[in-house]
mmCIF file of C-alpha atoms (C1' of nucleotides) in Angstrom:
data_model
loop_
_atom_site.group_PDB
_atom_site.id
_atom_site.type_symbol
_atom_site.label_atom_id
_atom_site.label_comp_id
_atom_site.label_asym_id
_atom_site.label_seq_id
_atom_site.Cartn_x
_atom_site.Cartn_y
_atom_site.Cartn_z
ATOM 1 C CA MET A 48 4.463 -35.505 22.576
ATOM 2 C CA PRO A 49 1.171 -35.141 21.610
ATOM 3 C CA GLU A 50 -1.127 -38.167 21.352
ATOM 4 C CA THR A 51 -4.652 -36.647 20.197
ATOM 5 C CA THR A 52 -6.144 -38.855 17.447
ATOM 6 C CA GLU A 53 -7.093 -35.463 15.789
ATOM 7 C CA ARG A 54 -3.042 -34.377 15.532
ATOM 8 C CA GLN A 55 -2.602 -38.492 14.410
ATOM 9 C CA THR A 56 -5.100 -38.116 12.035
ATOM 10 C CA ARG A 57 -3.552 -35.138 10.412
ATOM 11 C CA LEU A 58 -0.251 -36.305 10.575
ATOM 12 C CA LYS A 59 -1.456 -39.398 7.851
ATOM 13 C CA GLN A 60 -3.245 -36.970 5.871
ATOM 14 C CA VAL A 61 -0.324 -35.148 5.141
ATOM 15 C CA VAL A 62 2.117 -37.591 4.847
ATOM 16 C CA ALA A 63 -0.776 -39.140 2.095
ATOM 17 C CA LYS A 64 -0.919 -36.000 0.533
ATOM 18 C CA LEU A 65 3.014 -36.206 0.297
ATOM 19 C CA ARG A 66 3.352 -39.281 -1.265
ATOM 20 C CA GLU A 67 0.545 -38.669 -3.740
ATOM 21 C CA GLN A 68 2.493 -35.630 -4.827
ATOM 22 C CA GLY A 69 5.428 -37.691 -5.694
ATOM 23 C CA HIS A 70 7.159 -37.134 -2.181
ATOM 24 C CA ARG A 71 9.463 -39.548 -0.833
ATOM 25 C CA MET A 72 9.255 -39.501 3.351
ATOM 26 C CA THR A 73 12.133 -39.321 5.415
ATOM 27 C CA PRO A 74 12.992 -39.443 9.113
ATOM 28 C CA GLN A 75 14.270 -35.463 8.910
ATOM 29 C CA ARG A 76 10.831 -34.670 6.801
ATOM 30 C CA MET A 77 8.830 -35.915 9.157
ATOM 31 C CA ALA A 78 10.664 -34.230 12.138
ATOM 32 C CA VAL A 79 9.946 -31.011 10.131
ATOM 33 C CA LEU A 80 6.152 -32.369 9.576
ATOM 34 C CA GLU A 81 5.649 -33.291 13.392
ATOM 35 C CA ILE A 82 7.339 -30.425 14.827
ATOM 36 C CA LEU A 83 5.091 -27.329 12.891
ATOM 37 C CA ILE A 84 2.056 -29.958 13.743
ATOM 38 C CA ASP A 85 3.063 -29.607 17.136
ATOM 39 C CA SER A 86 3.867 -26.258 17.773
ATOM 40 C CA THR A 87 1.638 -22.777 18.095
ATOM 41 C CA GLN A 88 5.061 -20.669 18.521
ATOM 42 C CA HIS A 89 4.918 -20.666 14.600
ATOM 43 C CA PRO A 90 8.609 -21.687 14.709
ATOM 44 C CA GLY A 91 11.369 -19.994 12.036
ATOM 45 C CA ALA A 92 13.286 -21.847 10.261
ATOM 46 C CA GLU A 93 16.474 -21.791 12.854
ATOM 47 C CA GLN A 94 14.487 -23.034 15.450
ATOM 48 C CA VAL A 95 12.706 -25.913 13.691
ATOM 49 C CA TYR A 96 16.377 -26.980 12.948
ATOM 50 C CA GLU A 97 17.617 -26.888 16.675
ATOM 51 C CA GLN A 98 14.632 -29.100 17.309
ATOM 52 C CA VAL A 99 14.998 -31.334 14.444
ATOM 53 C CA ARG A 100 18.883 -31.858 15.510
ATOM 54 C CA LYS A 101 17.504 -33.171 19.116
ATOM 55 C CA ASP A 102 16.684 -36.081 17.332
ATOM 56 C CA PHE A 103 18.907 -35.930 14.035
ATOM 57 C CA PRO A 104 22.126 -34.375 15.239
ATOM 58 C CA MET A 105 23.536 -34.871 11.264
ATOM 59 C CA THR A 106 20.762 -32.749 9.774
ATOM 60 C CA SER A 107 21.181 -29.633 7.855
ATOM 61 C CA LEU A 108 19.796 -26.298 7.593
ATOM 62 C CA ALA A 109 19.796 -26.519 3.706
ATOM 63 C CA THR A 110 17.378 -29.955 4.277
ATOM 64 C CA ILE A 111 15.098 -27.376 6.223
ATOM 65 C CA TYR A 112 14.812 -25.449 3.905
ATOM 66 C CA LYS A 113 13.842 -27.671 1.417
ATOM 67 C CA THR A 114 11.063 -29.391 3.134
ATOM 68 C CA LEU A 115 9.866 -26.413 4.498
ATOM 69 C CA ILE A 116 9.322 -25.236 0.803
ATOM 70 C CA VAL A 117 8.082 -28.636 -0.114
ATOM 71 C CA LEU A 118 5.434 -28.491 2.618
ATOM 72 C CA LYS A 119 4.489 -25.187 1.509
ATOM 73 C CA GLU A 120 3.735 -26.031 -2.035
ATOM 74 C CA VAL A 121 1.586 -28.711 -0.787
ATOM 75 C CA GLY A 122 -0.410 -26.038 1.033
ATOM 76 C CA GLU A 123 0.045 -27.894 4.556
ATOM 77 C CA ILE A 124 2.069 -24.934 6.261
ATOM 78 C CA SER A 125 1.926 -21.283 5.856
ATOM 79 C CA GLU A 126 4.859 -18.956 6.029
ATOM 80 C CA ILE A 127 4.882 -15.582 7.995
ATOM 81 C CA VAL A 128 7.054 -13.204 6.155
ATOM 82 C CA LEU A 129 8.869 -11.111 8.207
ATOM 83 C CA ALA A 130 10.276 -7.446 7.389
ATOM 84 C CA ASP A 131 13.725 -8.539 8.376
ATOM 85 C CA GLY A 132 13.441 -11.374 6.112
ATOM 86 C CA SER A 133 13.573 -13.879 8.903
ATOM 87 C CA ASN A 134 10.078 -15.888 8.388
ATOM 88 C CA ARG A 135 8.173 -17.760 10.728
ATOM 89 C CA TYR A 136 6.434 -21.031 9.964
ATOM 90 C CA ASP A 137 2.605 -22.262 10.918
ATOM 91 C CA GLY A 138 1.983 -25.938 10.524
ATOM 92 C CA ASN A 139 -1.045 -25.343 12.791
ATOM 93 C CA ILE A 140 -4.008 -24.370 10.468
ATOM 94 C CA PRO A 141 -3.039 -24.369 6.960
ATOM 95 C CA HIS A 142 -5.765 -21.543 5.632
ATOM 96 C CA PRO A 143 -4.766 -18.073 5.945
ATOM 97 C CA HIS A 144 -5.640 -16.741 9.228
ATOM 98 C CA PRO A 145 -4.765 -13.245 11.044
ATOM 99 C CA HIS A 146 -1.489 -13.178 12.817
ATOM 100 C CA LEU A 147 -0.825 -10.958 16.077
ATOM 101 C CA ILE A 148 3.162 -10.231 15.954
ATOM 102 C CA CYS A 149 4.751 -8.045 19.045
ATOM 103 C CA ASN A 150 7.225 -5.502 17.816
ATOM 104 C CA HIS A 151 8.953 -6.119 21.078
ATOM 105 C CA CYS A 152 9.287 -9.776 21.940
ATOM 106 C CA HIS A 153 8.578 -10.890 18.548
ATOM 107 C CA ARG A 154 6.237 -13.847 19.698
ATOM 108 C CA ILE A 155 3.479 -14.460 17.167
ATOM 109 C CA ILE A 156 -0.270 -15.682 18.205
ATOM 110 C CA ASP A 157 -3.215 -16.510 16.035
ATOM 111 C CA VAL A 158 -6.426 -13.991 16.381
ATOM 112 C CA ASP A 159 -9.803 -15.369 16.049
ATOM 113 C CA LEU A 160 -11.579 -12.823 13.965
ATOM 114 C CA ASN A 161 -14.995 -13.834 13.502
ATOM 115 C CA ASP A 162 -16.203 -13.564 9.844
ATOM 116 C CA LEU A 163 -13.705 -12.670 7.660
ATOM 117 C CA SER A 164 -13.369 -15.459 5.788
ATOM 118 C CA THR A 165 -16.123 -13.798 3.010
ATOM 119 C CA LEU A 166 -13.120 -11.116 2.474
ATOM 120 C CA PRO A 167 -11.557 -13.083 -0.365
ATOM 121 C CA GLN A 168 -14.724 -13.187 -2.504
ATOM 122 C CA VAL A 169 -15.807 -9.564 -1.946
ATOM 123 C CA VAL A 170 -12.536 -8.807 -2.950
ATOM 124 C CA ALA A 171 -12.521 -10.883 -6.151
ATOM 125 C CA GLN A 172 -15.671 -9.525 -7.037
ATOM 126 C CA GLN A 173 -14.922 -6.461 -6.669
ATOM 127 C CA THR A 174 -11.486 -6.322 -8.857
ATOM 128 C CA GLY A 175 -11.740 -9.198 -11.168
ATOM 129 C CA TYR A 176 -8.676 -11.272 -9.406
ATOM 130 C CA GLN A 177 -8.701 -15.020 -8.769
ATOM 131 C CA ILE A 178 -8.243 -14.403 -4.919
ATOM 132 C CA VAL A 179 -5.397 -17.533 -4.173
ATOM 133 C CA SER A 180 -4.638 -16.769 -0.488
ATOM 134 C CA HIS A 181 -3.938 -13.605 1.743
ATOM 135 C CA ARG A 182 -3.046 -12.907 4.875
ATOM 136 C CA LEU A 183 -3.509 -10.175 7.443
ATOM 137 C CA ASP A 184 -1.144 -9.304 10.263
ATOM 138 C CA PHE A 185 -1.530 -7.276 13.206
ATOM 139 C CA PHE A 186 1.665 -5.194 14.667
ATOM 140 C CA GLY A 187 1.969 -4.149 18.257
ATOM 141 C CA ILE A 188 2.884 -4.556 21.602
ATOM 142 C CA CYS A 189 2.018 -7.750 23.994
ATOM 143 C CA PRO A 190 0.475 -7.002 27.511
ATOM 144 C CA ARG A 191 3.664 -8.814 28.957
ATOM 145 C CA CYS A 192 6.011 -5.943 26.917
ATOM 146 C CA GLN A 193 3.780 -3.559 28.036
ATOM 147 C CA GLU A 194 4.076 -4.096 31.192
ATOM 148 C CA GLU A 195 8.014 -4.403 31.439
ATOM 149 C CA GLY A 196 7.771 -0.650 29.615
ATOM 150 C CA MET B 188 4.649 15.782 -13.213
ATOM 151 C CA PRO B 189 1.264 16.457 -11.163
ATOM 152 C CA GLU B 190 0.887 20.257 -10.717
ATOM 153 C CA THR B 191 -2.280 19.604 -8.124
ATOM 154 C CA THR B 192 -2.947 21.087 -5.353
ATOM 155 C CA GLU B 193 -2.913 18.660 -3.237
ATOM 156 C CA ARG B 194 -0.171 16.967 -4.296
ATOM 157 C CA GLN B 195 1.643 20.387 -3.586
ATOM 158 C CA THR B 196 0.569 20.753 0.089
ATOM 159 C CA ARG B 197 0.999 16.627 0.514
ATOM 160 C CA LEU B 198 4.577 17.542 -0.538
ATOM 161 C CA LYS B 199 4.867 20.660 1.729
ATOM 162 C CA GLN B 200 3.594 18.747 4.626
ATOM 163 C CA VAL B 201 6.125 15.320 4.634
ATOM 164 C CA VAL B 202 8.656 17.976 4.063
ATOM 165 C CA ALA B 203 8.070 20.067 7.053
ATOM 166 C CA LYS B 204 7.723 17.037 8.615
ATOM 167 C CA LEU B 205 11.105 15.574 8.023
ATOM 168 C CA ARG B 206 12.790 19.017 8.737
ATOM 169 C CA GLU B 207 11.024 19.160 11.757
ATOM 170 C CA GLN B 208 12.448 16.130 12.800
ATOM 171 C CA GLY B 209 15.952 17.081 12.299
ATOM 172 C CA HIS B 210 16.326 15.875 8.651
ATOM 173 C CA ARG B 211 18.091 17.907 5.302
ATOM 174 C CA MET B 212 16.673 18.223 2.108
ATOM 175 C CA THR B 213 18.875 17.201 -0.216
ATOM 176 C CA PRO B 214 17.550 16.743 -4.079
ATOM 177 C CA GLN B 215 17.869 13.155 -3.633
ATOM 178 C CA ARG B 216 15.407 12.884 -0.730
ATOM 179 C CA MET B 217 13.276 15.211 -2.471
ATOM 180 C CA ALA B 218 13.205 13.300 -5.836
ATOM 181 C CA VAL B 219 12.424 9.582 -3.885
ATOM 182 C CA LEU B 220 9.814 11.655 -2.177
ATOM 183 C CA GLU B 221 8.258 12.649 -5.367
ATOM 184 C CA ILE B 222 8.443 9.746 -7.067
ATOM 185 C CA LEU B 223 6.756 8.020 -4.178
ATOM 186 C CA ILE B 224 4.056 10.387 -3.440
ATOM 187 C CA ASP B 225 3.335 10.854 -7.411
ATOM 188 C CA SER B 226 3.354 7.017 -8.320
ATOM 189 C CA THR B 227 0.291 4.258 -7.902
ATOM 190 C CA GLN B 228 2.804 1.344 -8.791
ATOM 191 C CA HIS B 229 3.948 0.673 -5.727
ATOM 192 C CA PRO B 230 7.656 0.405 -7.139
ATOM 193 C CA GLY B 231 10.687 -1.703 -5.494
ATOM 194 C CA ALA B 232 13.901 0.095 -4.572
ATOM 195 C CA GLU B 233 15.364 -0.291 -7.781
ATOM 196 C CA GLN B 234 12.645 1.259 -9.314
ATOM 197 C CA VAL B 235 12.751 4.333 -7.427
ATOM 198 C CA TYR B 236 16.658 4.001 -7.995
ATOM 199 C CA GLU B 237 16.198 3.943 -12.011
ATOM 200 C CA GLN B 238 13.572 6.756 -11.501
ATOM 201 C CA VAL B 239 16.232 9.454 -9.672
ATOM 202 C CA ARG B 240 18.829 8.387 -11.520
ATOM 203 C CA LYS B 241 16.669 10.177 -14.549
ATOM 204 C CA ASP B 242 17.609 13.544 -12.904
ATOM 205 C CA PHE B 243 20.054 12.758 -11.097
ATOM 206 C CA PRO B 244 22.378 10.397 -12.540
ATOM 207 C CA MET B 245 25.112 10.441 -9.715
ATOM 208 C CA THR B 246 22.686 8.577 -6.951
ATOM 209 C CA SER B 247 23.648 5.547 -5.328
ATOM 210 C CA LEU B 248 21.424 2.871 -4.647
ATOM 211 C CA ALA B 249 22.344 3.159 -1.104
ATOM 212 C CA THR B 250 21.091 6.501 -0.617
ATOM 213 C CA ILE B 251 18.000 5.417 -2.427
ATOM 214 C CA TYR B 252 17.585 2.905 1.041
ATOM 215 C CA LYS B 253 18.733 5.278 3.411
ATOM 216 C CA THR B 254 15.794 7.797 1.828
ATOM 217 C CA LEU B 255 13.458 4.608 2.213
ATOM 218 C CA ILE B 256 14.414 4.276 5.830
ATOM 219 C CA VAL B 257 13.728 7.856 6.908
ATOM 220 C CA LEU B 258 10.558 7.958 5.111
ATOM 221 C CA LYS B 259 9.518 5.140 6.922
ATOM 222 C CA GLU B 260 10.141 6.165 10.131
ATOM 223 C CA VAL B 261 8.268 9.857 9.515
ATOM 224 C CA GLY B 262 5.385 7.541 8.592
ATOM 225 C CA GLU B 263 5.060 8.962 5.427
ATOM 226 C CA ILE B 264 5.275 5.678 3.637
ATOM 227 C CA SER B 265 4.446 2.009 3.843
ATOM 228 C CA GLU B 266 6.684 -0.962 2.925
ATOM 229 C CA ILE B 267 5.075 -4.246 1.119
ATOM 230 C CA VAL B 268 6.946 -7.043 2.573
ATOM 231 C CA LEU B 269 7.316 -9.476 -0.083
ATOM 232 C CA ALA B 270 8.316 -13.403 0.263
ATOM 233 C CA ASP B 271 11.263 -12.821 -2.070
ATOM 234 C CA GLY B 272 12.594 -9.852 -0.516
ATOM 235 C CA SER B 273 11.917 -7.424 -2.892
ATOM 236 C CA ASN B 274 10.039 -5.018 -1.036
ATOM 237 C CA ARG B 275 7.540 -2.430 -2.385
ATOM 238 C CA TYR B 276 7.162 1.179 -1.217
ATOM 239 C CA ASP B 277 3.889 3.024 -0.950
ATOM 240 C CA GLY B 278 3.899 6.897 -1.056
ATOM 241 C CA ASN B 279 0.082 7.105 -1.389
ATOM 242 C CA ILE B 280 -2.001 6.497 1.284
ATOM 243 C CA PRO B 281 0.596 6.576 4.470
ATOM 244 C CA HIS B 282 -2.443 4.664 7.035
ATOM 245 C CA PRO B 283 -2.520 0.930 6.650
ATOM 246 C CA HIS B 284 -4.871 -0.536 3.943
ATOM 247 C CA PRO B 285 -5.592 -3.650 1.574
ATOM 248 C CA HIS B 286 -2.597 -4.620 -0.969
ATOM 249 C CA LEU B 287 -3.803 -6.857 -4.092
ATOM 250 C CA ILE B 288 -0.817 -8.667 -5.110
ATOM 251 C CA CYS B 289 -0.676 -10.170 -8.933
ATOM 252 C CA ASN B 290 1.354 -13.677 -8.120
ATOM 253 C CA HIS B 291 1.983 -13.707 -11.522
ATOM 254 C CA CYS B 292 2.911 -10.349 -13.002
ATOM 255 C CA HIS B 293 3.727 -8.729 -9.458
ATOM 256 C CA ARG B 294 1.560 -6.340 -9.900
ATOM 257 C CA ILE B 295 0.564 -4.532 -6.418
ATOM 258 C CA ILE B 296 -2.832 -2.329 -6.644
ATOM 259 C CA ASP B 297 -4.613 -0.662 -3.990
ATOM 260 C CA VAL B 298 -8.255 -2.119 -2.424
ATOM 261 C CA ASP B 299 -10.732 -0.220 -1.315
ATOM 262 C CA LEU B 300 -12.805 -2.430 1.589
ATOM 263 C CA ASN B 301 -15.283 -0.134 2.865
ATOM 264 C CA ASP B 302 -14.926 -0.842 6.750
ATOM 265 C CA LEU B 303 -11.728 -2.466 8.084
ATOM 266 C CA SER B 304 -10.720 0.359 9.681
ATOM 267 C CA THR B 305 -12.914 -1.021 13.066
ATOM 268 C CA LEU B 306 -10.219 -4.049 13.414
ATOM 269 C CA PRO B 307 -7.415 -2.876 14.936
ATOM 270 C CA GLN B 308 -9.672 -1.848 18.083
ATOM 271 C CA VAL B 309 -11.298 -5.260 17.774
ATOM 272 C CA VAL B 310 -7.861 -7.097 17.681
ATOM 273 C CA ALA B 311 -6.703 -4.655 20.759
ATOM 274 C CA GLN B 312 -10.032 -5.486 23.144
ATOM 275 C CA GLN B 313 -9.657 -8.989 22.362
ATOM 276 C CA THR B 314 -6.171 -9.239 22.814
ATOM 277 C CA GLY B 315 -4.851 -6.774 25.093
ATOM 278 C CA TYR B 316 -2.115 -5.746 22.772
ATOM 279 C CA GLN B 317 -1.097 -2.316 21.490
ATOM 280 C CA ILE B 318 -1.685 -2.476 18.132
ATOM 281 C CA VAL B 319 0.717 -0.056 16.258
ATOM 282 C CA SER B 320 0.057 -1.281 12.537
ATOM 283 C CA HIS B 321 -0.904 -3.780 10.089
ATOM 284 C CA ARG B 322 -1.199 -5.278 6.814
ATOM 285 C CA LEU B 323 -3.766 -7.140 5.002
ATOM 286 C CA ASP B 324 -2.855 -8.598 1.789
ATOM 287 C CA PHE B 325 -4.396 -10.603 -0.915
ATOM 288 C CA PHE B 326 -2.939 -12.598 -3.012
ATOM 289 C CA GLY B 327 -3.833 -14.158 -6.832
ATOM 290 C CA ILE B 328 -3.940 -13.578 -10.573
ATOM 291 C CA CYS B 329 -4.915 -10.136 -11.643
ATOM 292 C CA PRO B 330 -7.820 -10.225 -14.929
ATOM 293 C CA ARG B 331 -4.919 -9.402 -17.320
ATOM 294 C CA CYS B 332 -2.734 -12.452 -16.537
ATOM 295 C CA GLN B 333 -5.987 -14.776 -16.141
ATOM 296 C CA GLU B 334 -6.809 -13.995 -19.837
ATOM 297 C CA GLU B 335 -3.171 -14.143 -21.170
ATOM 298 C CA GLY B 336 -3.389 -17.759 -19.187
ATOM 299 C "C1'" DC C 277 17.995 -50.077 -8.319
ATOM 300 C "C1'" DT C 278 16.651 -45.506 -9.975
ATOM 301 C "C1'" DA C 279 15.458 -41.066 -8.529
ATOM 302 C "C1'" DC C 280 14.727 -38.129 -5.385
ATOM 303 C "C1'" DA C 281 16.867 -36.734 -0.586
ATOM 304 C "C1'" DT C 282 20.083 -35.388 2.379
ATOM 305 C "C1'" DG C 283 25.013 -32.196 3.544
ATOM 306 C "C1'" DC C 284 28.132 -29.557 2.703
ATOM 307 C "C1'" DA C 285 29.593 -25.182 1.300
ATOM 308 C "C1'" DA C 286 29.647 -22.013 -1.854
ATOM 309 C "C1'" DA C 287 26.600 -18.708 -4.459
ATOM 310 C "C1'" DC C 288 22.452 -15.672 -3.796
ATOM 311 C "C1'" DC C 289 20.929 -11.124 -3.750
ATOM 312 C "C1'" DC C 290 18.174 -7.589 -1.429
ATOM 313 C "C1'" DT C 291 19.759 -4.579 2.098
ATOM 314 C "C1'" DT C 292 22.985 -1.858 5.464
ATOM 315 C "C1'" DT C 293 27.291 -0.500 6.679
ATOM 316 C "C1'" DG C 294 31.868 2.358 7.380
ATOM 317 C "C1'" DC C 295 34.022 5.950 5.199
ATOM 318 C "C1'" DA C 296 36.179 9.987 3.243
ATOM 319 C "C1'" DG C 297 34.263 13.834 1.224
ATOM 320 C "C1'" DG C 298 30.680 17.028 0.424
ATOM 321 C "C1'" DC C 299 26.396 19.991 0.908
ATOM 322 C "C1'" DT C 300 22.340 21.359 3.961
ATOM 323 C "C1'" DG C 301 20.890 24.578 7.249
ATOM 324 C "C1'" DC D 254 31.098 25.640 9.610
ATOM 325 C "C1'" DA D 255 29.252 21.605 12.236
ATOM 326 C "C1'" DG D 256 27.151 17.583 11.306
ATOM 327 C "C1'" DC D 257 24.332 15.309 8.117
ATOM 328 C "C1'" DC D 258 24.151 13.106 3.499
ATOM 329 C "C1'" DT D 259 26.019 10.644 -0.263
ATOM 330 C "C1'" DG D 260 28.603 7.797 -3.140
ATOM 331 C "C1'" DC D 261 31.327 3.480 -3.473
ATOM 332 C "C1'" DA D 262 32.579 -0.766 -2.039
ATOM 333 C "C1'" DA D 263 32.655 -4.333 0.884
ATOM 334 C "C1'" DA D 264 30.186 -6.877 4.361
ATOM 335 C "C1'" DG D 265 25.257 -9.058 6.147
ATOM 336 C "C1'" DG D 266 22.283 -12.851 6.857
ATOM 337 C "C1'" DG D 267 18.522 -15.441 6.302
ATOM 338 C "C1'" DT D 268 18.017 -18.543 2.058
ATOM 339 C "C1'" DT D 269 18.705 -21.401 -1.509
ATOM 340 C "C1'" DT D 270 21.516 -23.861 -5.113
ATOM 341 C "C1'" DG D 271 24.976 -27.563 -6.590
ATOM 342 C "C1'" DC D 272 27.007 -31.779 -6.604
ATOM 343 C "C1'" DA D 273 28.614 -35.877 -4.553
ATOM 344 C "C1'" DT D 274 26.343 -39.758 -1.510
ATOM 345 C "C1'" DG D 275 23.010 -41.598 0.617
ATOM 346 C "C1'" DT D 276 18.290 -43.998 0.847
ATOM 347 C "C1'" DA D 277 13.333 -44.854 0.161
ATOM 348 C "C1'" DG D 278 9.794 -47.133 -2.696
#
DNA sequence: CTACATGCAAACCCTTTGCAGGCTG
DNA sequence: CAGCCTGCAAAGGGTTTGCATGTAG
């Protein structure tokens, strides 16, 4: 359970934002939020569910999904949409950033590309669209899976 | 029904590729392929289905899906995975390229960004992954929907 | 105390699968 | 004429919804 000031600050900010927008804080909601903020693993709904159940065994999967929808709506987590419908969630960096997805073990990591932040502006100017968000995902085989053959 | 040489060439190439890889050509398969090559609208499976049924009313949706899978496997169409599960298909440019998706009317257009082709290499060098493909999608509101809005 | 949130189970919806019969090569 | 392809219908699987009950503010 990380205790850095950064984490605490982020938590408070998100909770405040949720309250401002008329959402209530429940233990389950708090648990989902904390798990997503603490994880760098880009967990799926099912994985969040299992994690939440460690502390709140009565929690239902429906609640997890409903909470994920709320957190998406307030823009504090992002959803990584996969081809098989098993989506993943990212609570670490709320603004869009590239992901690197292993086709073999399905692990997802963040990639740091040092200046694609202007891309949306370029696209907006070029097309007249109001750009709201974007996604940049790379698919491949991670080093570990390459070794294993 | 476009009749340019380019189109015909592309068609022949894909058909040849399919045959090489042990796939048979049926009227339905041909129809799906032609529709995807001719359209710049990034249609969904259902839309391809309706289109195919104009010429082959007996066609089933299952066949459309099976054909889409084959065409994906041989790498001649690409799938645009959307959050609601209603995927779209692109038969125009078989290699990955950016898409611009309107959150309002759900139209999808291609974007021409003049040099992101080296990105996969950059990511590969930076991470050790073998990059197989990538997707770059922008979400926003198209000019037409902004006016109406 | 009044809504909003939860939990359960059923519904959803796109996509996939199984199988008998048809058609390609 | 062997085996892939088709069409039909049913199953699949992640996600969403409806409703009675619980609880945050």
